[in-house]
């Protein structure tokens, strides 16, 4: 049944590639992967294979790859992606020796791929459970590790109708999971090679913090004033925090929207007609000093910008799910986000420790911001957010100390 579904999916991707540029890139990349590998693989090298579905999973695997490079330079690293949103952004990443798409999980593709690369071990990040690749790896005796994985009772593996597919989990040598619930769920289906080590994303945000850039334009914009920074915001988020902050003359506002298309930027500017607004790419240190709002109309700065925040807001919680709250929390500032955060363990942790604040509407947002008028309350919330991130680090070291090289 699984292979029938895969071939139907393959047909769907082929058709969709005729109409969608993103799908077309994935389709071409997957078909080209074996050729890329044959050209680049060193037959005398020992390869460790890391697979990430997309950019978020890559960030979780990155600390492992970089630490592996330091501790075991005798290995080369192969990094594969499933999604163009990961591959296109990180195709020139210097931490891997070969980077390509992963061909779709047919038996033929899996055999050709593994025959070409012959990995000595493999790391699958978070939710990657490719049936044919994993069964062939197991048959060949290649150790396979699941990293930063997290399991929930509603997943197919734990349903009566998913028992057959659930056998794929027994192909893993060891699971390095994020929480005790995941370990308990796996134990119920007979999988006990499990260690609770946490999430490597906490290690990654510490790396990002240490590599943060100084941003003179942002520094001139803030001028020691209280600063509200909204990262990865969408329209439903902006419709909540912008009206409130429009009436707060003592706050500076920085918005780094998730979508920086011109029509969206103009929409934001229209909502801010009462304030002086400048765009990051259209100003300089002198021109930004008397502005009230700074719109970040480019990518790659958000993690450094959070450093300048008094309060942060992370978008996506009124849509498919919140974006990266840890990049903000690592700076020791409170984090506000929308209601769709239940699947995000870090958001639950931030709420539980008092460093994260869920809002469902404009009234909730106003109430939270009014709490922060008390300086002590504000400082304590930020300290709790920063302490939570610090306490959760260390997964990378635990994993590499346990894996047998």
Coordinates of C-alpha atoms in Angstrom, one line a residue:
X1 CA 0.0 0.0 0.0
X2 CA 2.8 2.4 0.9
X3 CA 4.5 2.0 -2.4
X4 CA 1.3 2.5 -4.3
X5 CA 0.7 5.7 -2.5
X6 CA 4.3 6.8 -3.2
X7 CA 3.9 6.2 -7.0
X8 CA 0.6 8.0 -7.0
X9 CA 2.3 10.9 -5.2
X10 CA 5.1 10.8 -7.8
X11 CA 2.5 11.1 -10.6
X12 CA 0.9 14.0 -8.8
X13 CA 4.2 15.8 -8.4
X14 CA 5.0 15.3 -12.0
X15 CA 1.7 16.9 -13.0
X16 CA 2.0 19.7 -10.5
X17 CA 5.5 20.5 -11.7
X18 CA 4.0 21.7 -15.0
X19 CA 2.2 24.5 -13.2
X20 CA 4.1 25.3 -10.0
X21 CA 7.7 26.6 -9.9
X22 CA 8.5 25.3 -6.4
X23 CA 7.2 21.8 -7.2
X24 CA 9.2 22.0 -10.5
X25 CA 12.4 22.7 -8.6
X26 CA 11.8 19.8 -6.3
X27 CA 10.9 17.5 -9.2
X28 CA 14.1 18.4 -11.2
X29 CA 16.3 18.2 -8.1
X30 CA 15.1 14.8 -7.1
X31 CA 15.5 13.4 -10.6
X32 CA 19.0 14.9 -10.8
X33 CA 20.2 13.7 -7.3
X34 CA 21.8 10.5 -8.4
X35 CA 23.8 12.2 -11.2
X36 CA 25.0 14.8 -8.6
X37 CA 26.1 12.1 -6.3
X38 CA 27.9 10.1 -8.9
X39 CA 29.9 13.3 -9.8
X40 CA 30.7 14.3 -6.3
X41 CA 31.0 11.2 -4.2
X42 CA 34.6 10.2 -3.2
X43 CA 34.6 6.4 -3.3
X44 CA 37.4 6.2 -0.7
X45 CA 35.5 8.4 1.9
X46 CA 33.3 7.5 4.7
X47 CA 30.0 9.4 4.6
X48 CA 27.6 10.3 7.4
X49 CA 24.2 11.1 5.9
X50 CA 21.9 13.8 7.4
X51 CA 18.4 14.2 6.0
X52 CA 16.2 17.2 6.7
X53 CA 12.8 17.7 5.2
X54 CA 13.2 21.5 5.1
X55 CA 14.9 24.5 6.6
X56 CA 13.5 24.1 10.1
X57 CA 14.8 20.5 10.3
X58 CA 18.1 21.6 8.9
X59 CA 18.5 24.1 11.7
X60 CA 17.9 21.2 14.2
X61 CA 20.6 19.1 12.5
X62 CA 23.1 21.8 12.0
X63 CA 24.7 21.7 15.5
X64 CA 25.2 18.0 15.1
X65 CA 26.8 18.3 11.7
X66 CA 29.1 21.1 12.9
X67 CA 30.1 19.3 16.1
X68 CA 30.7 16.1 14.1
X69 CA 33.0 18.0 11.8
X70 CA 35.1 19.1 14.8
X71 CA 35.2 15.8 16.6
X72 CA 35.4 13.4 13.7
X73 CA 37.1 15.1 10.7
X74 CA 37.7 11.6 9.2
X75 CA 34.1 11.5 8.0
X76 CA 32.5 13.4 5.1
X77 CA 28.9 14.7 5.4
X78 CA 26.1 14.3 2.9
X79 CA 23.1 16.5 3.5
X80 CA 19.8 15.9 1.7
X81 CA 16.6 17.9 1.6
X82 CA 13.0 17.0 0.6
X83 CA 11.7 20.6 0.2
X84 CA 13.0 23.4 -2.1
X85 CA 12.5 25.8 0.8
X86 CA 15.4 24.0 2.6
X87 CA 17.6 23.1 -0.4
X88 CA 17.4 26.5 -2.2
X89 CA 18.4 28.4 1.0
X90 CA 21.2 26.0 2.1
X91 CA 22.5 24.5 -1.1
X92 CA 25.8 26.3 -0.5
X93 CA 26.2 25.4 3.2
X94 CA 29.8 24.9 3.9
X95 CA 29.3 22.4 6.7
X96 CA 28.5 19.6 4.3
X97 CA 30.6 18.0 1.6
X98 CA 27.6 17.2 -0.7
X99 CA 24.2 18.7 -0.7
X100 CA 21.3 17.5 -2.9
X101 CA 17.6 16.6 -2.9
X102 CA 16.5 13.2 -1.7
X103 CA 14.9 11.2 -4.5
X104 CA 11.4 10.1 -3.7
X105 CA 11.1 7.0 -1.6
X106 CA 10.6 4.3 -4.2
X107 CA 12.4 1.0 -3.9
X108 CA 14.5 1.7 -7.0
X109 CA 15.4 5.2 -6.0
X110 CA 16.4 4.1 -2.5
X111 CA 18.6 1.3 -3.8
X112 CA 20.3 3.5 -6.3
X113 CA 20.9 6.3 -3.8
X114 CA 22.3 4.1 -1.1
X115 CA 24.4 2.1 -3.6
X116 CA 26.0 5.4 -4.7
X117 CA 26.7 7.0 -1.4
X118 CA 27.2 3.9 0.9
X119 CA 26.8 5.8 4.2
X120 CA 28.4 4.5 7.3
X121 CA 25.5 5.9 9.4
X122 CA 22.5 8.1 8.9
X123 CA 20.7 10.8 10.9
X124 CA 17.1 11.6 10.2
X125 CA 15.9 14.9 11.7
X126 CA 12.6 15.1 13.6
X127 CA 9.7 13.7 11.4
X128 CA 11.5 11.8 8.6
X129 CA 10.3 8.2 8.3
X130 CA 10.9 7.0 4.7
X131 CA 9.9 3.4 4.6
X132 CA 12.1 2.1 1.7
X133 CA 15.2 4.0 2.6
X134 CA 15.0 2.9 6.2
X135 CA 14.3 -0.8 5.5
X136 CA 17.2 -1.0 3.1
X137 CA 19.5 0.8 5.6
X138 CA 18.5 -1.7 8.2
X139 CA 19.1 -4.7 5.8
X140 CA 22.6 -3.4 5.1
X141 CA 23.4 -3.0 8.8
X142 CA 23.8 0.8 8.6
X143 CA 23.1 2.5 12.0
X144 CA 20.2 5.0 11.7
X145 CA 19.4 7.6 14.3
X146 CA 16.3 9.8 14.7
X147 CA 17.2 13.2 16.2
X148 CA 15.0 15.7 17.9
X149 CA 12.0 13.6 17.2
X150 CA 8.8 14.1 19.0
X151 CA 5.7 11.8 19.1
X152 CA 2.1 12.4 19.8
X153 CA -0.8 9.9 20.4
X154 CA -2.6 11.1 17.3
X155 CA 0.2 10.0 14.9
X156 CA -0.5 7.1 12.6
X157 CA 2.1 4.8 14.3
X158 CA -0.1 4.6 17.4
X159 CA -3.4 3.9 15.7
X160 CA -4.8 0.4 15.0
X161 CA -4.8 1.1 11.2
X162 CA -1.2 2.4 11.2
X163 CA 0.5 -0.7 12.8
X164 CA 1.8 -1.9 9.5
X165 CA 3.5 1.4 8.7
X166 CA 4.6 1.7 12.3
X167 CA 7.1 -1.1 11.6
X168 CA 9.3 1.5 9.9
X169 CA 10.2 2.8 13.4
X170 CA 11.9 -0.5 14.2
X171 CA 14.4 0.3 11.5
X172 CA 16.0 2.9 13.7
X173 CA 19.0 2.0 15.8
X174 CA 18.2 4.7 18.4
X175 CA 15.7 7.5 19.0
X176 CA 16.9 10.8 20.6
X177 CA 13.6 12.3 21.5
X178 CA 12.5 15.6 22.9
X179 CA 10.3 14.5 25.8
X180 CA 9.2 11.7 28.1
X181 CA 5.8 11.4 26.4
X182 CA 7.6 10.4 23.2
X183 CA 9.6 7.8 25.0
X184 CA 6.4 6.3 26.6
X185 CA 4.5 6.2 23.3
X186 CA 7.4 4.3 21.6
X187 CA 7.6 1.9 24.5
X188 CA 3.9 1.0 24.0
X189 CA 4.7 -0.3 20.5
X190 CA 7.8 -2.2 21.7
X191 CA 10.5 0.4 20.9
X192 CA 12.9 0.9 23.8
X193 CA 16.1 2.1 22.2
X194 CA 15.1 5.6 23.2
X195 CA 16.9 8.5 25.0
X196 CA 15.3 11.8 26.1
X197 CA 17.9 14.4 25.3
X198 CA 15.8 17.4 24.3
X199 CA 15.8 19.5 21.2
X200 CA 19.0 20.4 19.3
X201 CA 17.3 23.7 18.3
X202 CA 18.2 25.1 21.8
X203 CA 21.9 24.5 21.0
X204 CA 21.4 26.1 17.6
X205 CA 19.8 29.3 18.9
X206 CA 22.8 29.7 21.3
X207 CA 25.1 29.4 18.3
X208 CA 23.0 32.0 16.5
X209 CA 23.1 34.4 19.5
X210 CA 26.9 34.1 19.7
X211 CA 27.2 34.9 15.9
X212 CA 24.7 37.8 16.1
X213 CA 25.5 40.9 14.0
X214 CA 25.7 44.5 15.2
X215 CA 23.1 46.5 13.3
X216 CA 24.0 50.3 13.5
X217 CA 20.7 51.3 11.7
X218 CA 18.7 49.5 14.3
X219 CA 20.8 51.0 17.1
X220 CA 20.2 54.5 15.8
X221 CA 16.5 53.8 15.4
X222 CA 16.0 52.7 19.0
X223 CA 17.9 55.4 20.8
X224 CA 17.5 53.7 24.2
X225 CA 13.7 53.7 23.9
X226 CA 11.4 50.7 24.7
X227 CA 11.2 48.6 21.5
X228 CA 8.6 46.1 20.4
X229 CA 9.9 43.7 17.8
X230 CA 7.5 41.6 15.8
X231 CA 9.1 38.7 13.9
X232 CA 7.7 36.6 11.1
X233 CA 4.4 38.4 11.3
X234 CA 1.4 37.8 9.1
X235 CA -1.6 40.0 8.5
X236 CA -3.8 38.6 11.4
X237 CA -0.9 39.2 13.8
X238 CA -0.4 42.8 12.5
X239 CA -4.1 43.6 12.8
X240 CA -3.7 43.0 16.5
X241 CA -0.4 44.6 17.6
X242 CA -0.3 47.6 15.1
X243 CA -3.6 49.3 16.3
X244 CA -2.4 49.0 19.9
X245 CA 1.1 50.3 19.3
X246 CA -0.2 53.1 17.0
X247 CA -1.4 54.8 20.2
X248 CA 1.8 54.2 22.2
X249 CA 4.1 57.1 21.5
X250 CA 6.7 55.9 24.0
X251 CA 7.4 52.6 22.1
X252 CA 9.5 52.1 19.0
X253 CA 8.2 49.4 16.7
X254 CA 10.2 47.0 14.4
X255 CA 8.3 44.7 12.1
X256 CA 10.0 41.9 10.3
X257 CA 7.1 40.4 8.3
X258 CA 7.1 36.8 7.1
X259 CA 6.2 37.9 3.6
X260 CA 8.1 40.9 2.2
X261 CA 6.2 41.2 -1.0
X262 CA 5.5 44.8 -2.0
X263 CA 1.8 44.7 -1.6
X264 CA 2.2 43.3 2.0
X265 CA 4.7 46.1 2.9
X266 CA 2.3 48.7 1.6
X267 CA -0.5 47.2 3.6
X268 CA 1.5 47.5 6.8
X269 CA 2.5 51.1 6.0
X270 CA -1.2 51.9 5.4
X271 CA -2.0 50.7 8.9
X272 CA 0.7 52.9 10.3
X273 CA -0.3 56.3 8.7
X274 CA -0.2 58.0 12.1
X275 CA 3.5 57.1 12.6
X276 CA 6.7 57.9 10.7
X277 CA 7.7 54.6 8.9
X278 CA 10.9 53.7 7.2
X279 CA 12.1 50.6 5.5
X280 CA 15.4 49.0 6.4
X281 CA 16.8 48.8 2.9
X282 CA 15.7 52.4 2.1
X283 CA 17.3 54.3 5.0
X284 CA 20.6 54.8 6.8
X285 CA 21.8 55.7 10.3
X286 CA 20.9 59.3 10.0
X287 CA 17.6 58.9 8.3
X288 CA 16.2 56.4 10.8
X289 CA 16.8 58.3 14.0
X290 CA 13.5 60.2 14.1
X291 CA 11.3 57.3 12.8
X292 CA 8.7 55.6 14.9
X293 CA 8.5 52.3 12.9
X294 CA 11.2 50.3 11.1
X295 CA 10.1 47.7 8.6
X296 CA 12.6 45.0 7.9
X297 CA 12.2 44.4 4.2
X298 CA 14.9 41.8 3.7
X299 CA 15.9 38.4 5.1
X300 CA 18.7 37.2 7.4
X301 CA 18.5 39.8 10.1
X302 CA 15.7 38.8 12.5
X303 CA 17.7 36.6 14.9
X304 CA 20.2 39.5 15.4
X305 CA 17.4 42.1 15.6
X306 CA 15.8 40.4 18.6
X307 CA 18.8 41.4 20.6
X308 CA 17.4 45.0 20.7
X309 CA 14.0 44.1 21.9
X310 CA 12.2 45.0 25.1
X311 CA 9.2 42.8 24.2
X312 CA 8.9 40.4 21.2
X313 CA 6.0 39.0 19.2
X314 CA 6.4 35.9 17.1
X315 CA 3.9 35.5 14.3
X316 CA 2.1 32.6 12.7
X317 CA -0.1 31.7 15.7
X318 CA -3.2 32.7 13.9
X319 CA -2.4 30.5 10.9
X320 CA -0.6 27.2 10.4
X321 CA 1.5 27.6 13.6
X322 CA 3.9 29.9 15.3
X323 CA 7.4 30.5 14.0
X324 CA 10.7 30.3 15.9
X325 CA 10.1 31.6 19.5
X326 CA 13.5 30.5 20.7
X327 CA 15.4 33.0 18.5
X328 CA 13.7 35.7 20.5
X329 CA 13.6 34.0 24.0
X330 CA 17.4 33.3 23.9
X331 CA 17.9 37.1 24.4
X332 CA 16.1 37.1 27.7
X333 CA 13.0 39.0 26.6
X334 CA 9.3 38.0 26.9
X335 CA 7.7 36.4 23.9
X336 CA 4.1 36.9 22.8
X337 CA 2.4 34.6 20.3
X338 CA -1.0 33.5 18.9
X339 CA -3.1 30.5 19.9
X340 CA -2.0 27.9 17.4
X341 CA 1.0 26.8 19.5
X342 CA -0.1 23.5 21.0
X343 CA 2.2 21.4 18.8
X344 CA 5.2 23.5 19.7
X345 CA 6.9 22.1 22.8
X346 CA 9.1 25.2 23.2
X347 CA 6.0 27.5 23.3
X348 CA 4.5 25.3 26.0
X349 CA 7.7 25.5 27.9
X350 CA 7.9 29.2 27.6
X351 CA 4.3 29.6 28.8
X352 CA 4.8 27.2 31.7
X353 CA 7.9 29.1 33.0
X354 CA 6.3 32.6 32.6
X355 CA 8.4 33.8 29.7
X356 CA 5.9 33.2 27.0
X357 CA 2.4 34.7 26.6
X358 CA -0.4 33.3 24.4
X359 CA -3.0 35.7 23.1
X360 CA -6.3 34.9 21.3
X361 CA -7.4 38.5 20.4
X362 CA -6.7 42.2 20.7
X363 CA -8.0 42.3 24.2
X364 CA -5.5 39.6 25.3
X365 CA -2.7 41.5 23.7
X366 CA -3.7 44.7 25.4
X367 CA -3.8 42.9 28.8
X368 CA -0.3 41.5 28.3
X369 CA 1.2 44.8 27.3
X370 CA -0.4 46.5 30.3
X371 CA 1.3 43.9 32.5
X372 CA 4.6 45.0 31.0
X373 CA 4.1 48.6 32.1
X374 CA 5.4 47.3 35.4
X375 CA 9.2 47.2 35.0
X376 CA 9.7 44.4 37.5
X377 CA 7.1 42.2 35.8
X378 CA 8.7 42.9 32.4
X379 CA 12.2 42.1 33.6
X380 CA 11.2 38.9 35.4
X381 CA 9.3 37.6 32.3
X382 CA 12.4 38.2 30.2
X383 CA 14.7 36.5 32.7
X384 CA 12.4 33.4 32.8
X385 CA 12.4 33.2 29.0
X386 CA 16.2 33.3 28.8
X387 CA 16.7 30.9 31.7
X388 CA 14.3 28.4 30.0
X389 CA 16.4 28.3 26.8
X390 CA 19.6 28.0 28.9
X391 CA 18.3 25.0 30.8
X392 CA 17.2 23.1 27.7
X393 CA 20.6 23.2 25.9
X394 CA 23.0 20.2 25.6
X395 CA 21.2 17.8 23.3
X396 CA 24.0 17.9 20.7
X397 CA 26.7 16.8 23.2
X398 CA 24.4 14.0 24.6
X399 CA 23.8 12.5 21.2
X400 CA 27.3 12.6 19.9
X401 CA 28.6 11.2 23.2
X402 CA 26.2 8.2 22.8
X403 CA 26.6 7.4 19.1
X404 CA 29.3 4.9 18.4
X405 CA 31.7 6.1 15.7

